[in-house]
PDB file of C-alpha atoms in Angstrom:
ATOM      1  CA  MET A  78      61.431-116.084-140.436  1.00 81.00           C
ATOM      2  CA  GLY A  79      58.776-113.517-141.318  1.00 95.00           C
ATOM      3  CA  ILE A  80      58.716-109.826-140.609  1.00 97.00           C
ATOM      4  CA  ILE A  81      57.193-107.778-137.809  1.00 97.00           C
ATOM      5  CA  VAL A  82      55.063-104.742-138.675  1.00 97.00           C
ATOM      6  CA  ASP A  83      54.152-101.994-136.191  1.00 94.00           C
ATOM      7  CA  SER A  84      51.226-100.532-138.092  1.00 90.00           C
ATOM      8  CA  PHE A  85      50.462 -97.506-135.897  1.00 85.00           C
ATOM      9  CA  ALA A  86      53.985 -96.746-134.778  1.00 88.00           C
ATOM     10  CA  GLY A  87      54.402 -93.768-132.506  1.00 85.00           C
ATOM     11  CA  GLY A  88      57.614 -92.884-130.745  1.00 85.00           C
ATOM     12  CA  GLY A  89      58.511 -96.531-130.362  1.00 86.00           C
ATOM     13  CA  GLY A  90      57.073 -97.694-127.047  1.00 89.00           C
ATOM     14  CA  ALA A  91      55.160-100.626-128.508  1.00 91.00           C
ATOM     15  CA  SER A  92      58.121-101.502-130.701  1.00 94.00           C
ATOM     16  CA  THR A  93      60.381-101.486-127.632  1.00 95.00           C
ATOM     17  CA  GLY A  94      57.979-103.905-125.938  1.00 94.00           C
ATOM     18  CA  ILE A  95      58.028-106.105-129.025  1.00 94.00           C
ATOM     19  CA  GLU A  96      61.822-106.016-129.008  1.00 95.00           C
ATOM     20  CA  MET A  97      61.948-106.910-125.314  1.00 96.00           C
ATOM     21  CA  ALA A  98      59.526-109.813-125.825  1.00 95.00           C
ATOM     22  CA  LEU A  99      60.862-111.188-129.108  1.00 94.00           C
ATOM     23  CA  GLY A 100      64.489-110.110-129.126  1.00 95.00           C
ATOM     24  CA  ARG A 101      64.238-107.904-132.213  1.00 94.00           C
ATOM     25  CA  SER A 102      62.696-104.650-133.313  1.00 94.00           C
ATOM     26  CA  PRO A 103      59.898-104.514-135.849  1.00 97.00           C
ATOM     27  CA  ASP A 104      61.098-104.638-139.436  1.00 97.00           C
ATOM     28  CA  ILE A 105      58.589-102.006-140.579  1.00 97.00           C
ATOM     29  CA  ALA A 106      56.940 -99.112-138.751  1.00 96.00           C
ATOM     30  CA  ILE A 107      54.057 -97.192-140.338  1.00 95.00           C
ATOM     31  CA  ASN A 108      52.651 -93.826-139.275  1.00 92.00           C
ATOM     32  CA  HIS A 109      51.326 -90.737-141.048  1.00 91.00           C
ATOM     33  CA  SER A 110      53.351 -88.475-138.736  1.00 91.00           C
ATOM     34  CA  ARG A 111      56.914 -87.663-139.774  1.00 94.00           C
ATOM     35  CA  GLU A 112      57.605 -86.429-136.241  1.00 94.00           C
ATOM     36  CA  ALA A 113      56.473 -89.696-134.645  1.00 92.00           C
ATOM     37  CA  LEU A 114      58.579 -91.756-137.024  1.00 94.00           C
ATOM     38  CA  ALA A 115      61.580 -89.470-136.532  1.00 95.00           C
ATOM     39  CA  LEU A 116      61.464 -90.339-132.834  1.00 94.00           C
ATOM     40  CA  HIS A 117      60.777 -93.989-133.640  1.00 94.00           C
ATOM     41  CA  SER A 118      63.858 -94.084-135.888  1.00 95.00           C
ATOM     42  CA  VAL A 119      66.034 -92.860-132.999  1.00 95.00           C
ATOM     43  CA  ASN A 120      64.725 -95.697-130.833  1.00 94.00           C
ATOM     44  CA  HIS A 121      64.716 -98.292-133.645  1.00 95.00           C
ATOM     45  CA  PRO A 122      67.303 -97.297-136.263  1.00 95.00           C
ATOM     46  CA  ASP A 123      67.238-100.619-138.135  1.00 95.00           C
ATOM     47  CA  THR A 124      63.488-100.491-138.762  1.00 97.00           C
ATOM     48  CA  ILE A 125      62.145 -99.407-142.164  1.00 97.00           C
ATOM     49  CA  HIS A 126      59.990 -96.329-141.548  1.00 96.00           C
ATOM     50  CA  MET A 127      57.035 -95.706-143.834  1.00 96.00           C
ATOM     51  CA  VAL A 128      55.521 -92.223-143.544  1.00 95.00           C
ATOM     52  CA  SER A 129      52.024 -92.862-144.824  1.00 94.00           C
ATOM     53  CA  ASP A 130      48.371 -93.065-143.958  1.00 91.00           C
ATOM     54  CA  ILE A 131      47.912 -96.741-143.035  1.00 88.00           C
ATOM     55  CA  TRP A 132      45.003 -96.987-145.526  1.00 91.00           C
ATOM     56  CA  GLU A 133      47.394 -96.051-148.345  1.00 94.00           C
ATOM     57  CA  VAL A 134      49.923 -98.826-147.655  1.00 95.00           C
ATOM     58  CA  PRO A 135      49.053-101.908-149.729  1.00 96.00           C
ATOM     59  CA  PRO A 136      49.474-104.930-147.416  1.00 97.00           C
ATOM     60  CA  ALA A 137      50.126-107.374-150.282  1.00 96.00           C
ATOM     61  CA  GLU A 138      52.882-105.103-151.589  1.00 96.00           C
ATOM     62  CA  VAL A 139      54.571-105.067-148.181  1.00 97.00           C
ATOM     63  CA  VAL A 140      54.543-108.871-148.207  1.00 97.00           C
ATOM     64  CA  ARG A 141      55.827-108.985-151.790  1.00 97.00           C
ATOM     65  CA  GLN A 142      58.720-106.652-151.018  1.00 97.00           C
ATOM     66  CA  HIS A 143      59.652-107.758-147.513  1.00 97.00           C
ATOM     67  CA  GLY A 144      58.334-111.277-147.013  1.00 97.00           C
ATOM     68  CA  PRO A 145      55.545-112.866-144.997  1.00 98.00           C
ATOM     69  CA  ILE A 146      54.365-111.156-141.827  1.00 98.00           C
ATOM     70  CA  ASP A 147      54.820-113.102-138.617  1.00 97.00           C
ATOM     71  CA  LEU A 148      53.382-110.369-136.394  1.00 96.00           C
ATOM     72  CA  LEU A 149      51.175-107.387-137.156  1.00 96.00           C
ATOM     73  CA  TRP A 150      50.995-105.058-134.162  1.00 93.00           C
ATOM     74  CA  ALA A 151      48.074-102.636-134.301  1.00 88.00           C
ATOM     75  CA  SER A 152      47.243 -99.839-131.889  1.00 83.00           C
ATOM     76  CA  PRO A 153      44.535 -97.777-133.631  1.00 71.00           C
ATOM     77  CA  ASP A 154      44.030 -94.292-132.223  1.00 64.00           C
ATOM     78  CA  CYS A 155      41.644 -94.363-129.274  1.00 57.00           C
ATOM     79  CA  ARG A 156      41.901 -90.769-128.020  1.00 57.00           C
ATOM     80  CA  HIS A 157      38.468 -89.838-129.310  1.00 57.00           C
ATOM     81  CA  PHE A 158      36.770 -92.885-127.860  1.00 56.00           C
ATOM     82  CA  SER A 159      38.228 -93.543-124.433  1.00 53.00           C
ATOM     83  CA  LYS A 160      36.659 -92.740-121.073  1.00 57.00           C
ATOM     84  CA  ALA A 161      39.259 -90.016-120.731  1.00 57.00           C
ATOM     85  CA  LYS A 162      37.647 -88.191-123.650  1.00 56.00           C
ATOM     86  CA  GLY A 163      34.084 -88.838-122.497  1.00 54.00           C
ATOM     87  CA  GLY A 164      33.481 -92.064-124.404  1.00 52.00           C
ATOM     88  CA  ARG A 165      31.886 -90.376-127.439  1.00 55.00           C
ATOM     89  CA  PRO A 166      33.267 -91.107-130.885  1.00 52.00           C
ATOM     90  CA  VAL A 167      34.287 -87.680-132.137  1.00 54.00           C
ATOM     91  CA  LYS A 168      35.731 -88.340-135.575  1.00 55.00           C
ATOM     92  CA  LYS A 169      34.563 -90.970-138.059  1.00 53.00           C
ATOM     93  CA  ASN A 170      38.058 -91.245-139.609  1.00 53.00           C
ATOM     94  CA  ILE A 171      39.515 -92.145-136.205  1.00 55.00           C
ATOM     95  CA  ARG A 172      36.845 -94.824-135.647  1.00 54.00           C
ATOM     96  CA  SER A 173      37.574 -96.322-139.063  1.00 60.00           C
ATOM     97  CA  LEU A 174      41.214 -97.022-138.198  1.00 68.00           C
ATOM     98  CA  ALA A 175      40.324-100.292-136.501  1.00 74.00           C
ATOM     99  CA  TRP A 176      38.924-101.623-139.778  1.00 79.00           C
ATOM    100  CA  VAL A 177      42.316-101.340-141.484  1.00 86.00           C
ATOM    101  CA  VAL A 178      43.444-104.257-139.304  1.00 87.00           C
ATOM    102  CA  ILE A 179      40.787-106.428-140.981  1.00 89.00           C
ATOM    103  CA  ARG A 180      42.118-105.315-144.372  1.00 92.00           C
ATOM    104  CA  TRP A 181      45.673-106.285-143.407  1.00 95.00           C
ATOM    105  CA  ALA A 182      44.447-109.634-142.080  1.00 95.00           C
ATOM    106  CA  ALA A 183      42.730-110.400-145.393  1.00 96.00           C
ATOM    107  CA  LYS A 184      45.420-109.076-147.735  1.00 96.00           C
ATOM    108  CA  ALA A 185      48.658-109.915-145.892  1.00 96.00           C
ATOM    109  CA  ARG A 186      47.583-113.010-143.919  1.00 97.00           C
ATOM    110  CA  PRO A 187      49.915-112.413-140.943  1.00 97.00           C
ATOM    111  CA  ARG A 188      50.620-115.399-138.712  1.00 97.00           C
ATOM    112  CA  GLY A 189      49.672-113.321-135.669  1.00 96.00           C
ATOM    113  CA  ILE A 190      47.875-110.070-134.965  1.00 93.00           C
ATOM    114  CA  LEU A 191      47.975-108.170-131.703  1.00 88.00           C
ATOM    115  CA  LEU A 192      45.472-105.343-131.467  1.00 83.00           C
ATOM    116  CA  GLU A 193      45.845-103.063-128.486  1.00 78.00           C
ATOM    117  CA  ASN A 194      43.183-100.566-127.534  1.00 65.00           C
ATOM    118  CA  VAL A 195      40.921 -99.209-124.803  1.00 57.00           C
ATOM    119  CA  GLU A 196      38.079-101.100-123.172  1.00 64.00           C
ATOM    120  CA  GLU A 197      35.510 -99.092-125.132  1.00 63.00           C
ATOM    121  CA  PHE A 198      36.824-100.676-128.325  1.00 62.00           C
ATOM    122  CA  LYS A 199      34.359-103.532-127.760  1.00 62.00           C
ATOM    123  CA  SER A 200      31.506-101.257-128.768  1.00 62.00           C
ATOM    124  CA  TRP A 201      33.068 -99.769-131.916  1.00 64.00           C
ATOM    125  CA  GLY A 202      30.853-100.287-134.877  1.00 62.00           C
ATOM    126  CA  PRO A 203      28.254 -98.503-136.994  1.00 64.00           C
ATOM    127  CA  LEU A 204      26.839 -95.210-135.741  1.00 67.00           C
ATOM    128  CA  ASN A 205      23.222 -94.103-135.524  1.00 72.00           C
ATOM    129  CA  ASP A 206      22.071 -90.936-137.255  1.00 80.00           C
ATOM    130  CA  ASP A 207      22.822 -89.042-134.049  1.00 77.00           C
ATOM    131  CA  GLY A 208      26.480 -90.091-134.218  1.00 68.00           C
ATOM    132  CA  ARG A 209      26.301 -92.539-131.298  1.00 67.00           C
ATOM    133  CA  PRO A 210      27.192 -96.242-131.570  1.00 63.00           C
ATOM    134  CA  CYS A 211      24.307 -98.563-132.516  1.00 62.00           C
TER     135      CYS A 211
END
């Protein structure tokens, strides 16, 4: 059996859903926020918590150390892109988070990937010179 990775782990809501659906918590949770992972660790004490920028975690190294990935759960930040925020991409580094999922797909070869995001995600892509999506 492979591992489950929650790659944008917050307080643990997605991981709780994973646990309810699959009968076990994610094996690894990754987030740059110590506070988010502190809460996650209360909700999922048996999960390995990696405090790191997701771009700095080498997917192949995770596989080497922990085994093949059965499920990669990804919920890239959408706060600066959703209708609730006006639909305008505000920060380039937030928009780039979705591309890390492609990197993990190529380097870790998970059996399954679930990517959760807002409806506007469909139009993420390169920006024009004016900062709007092409």
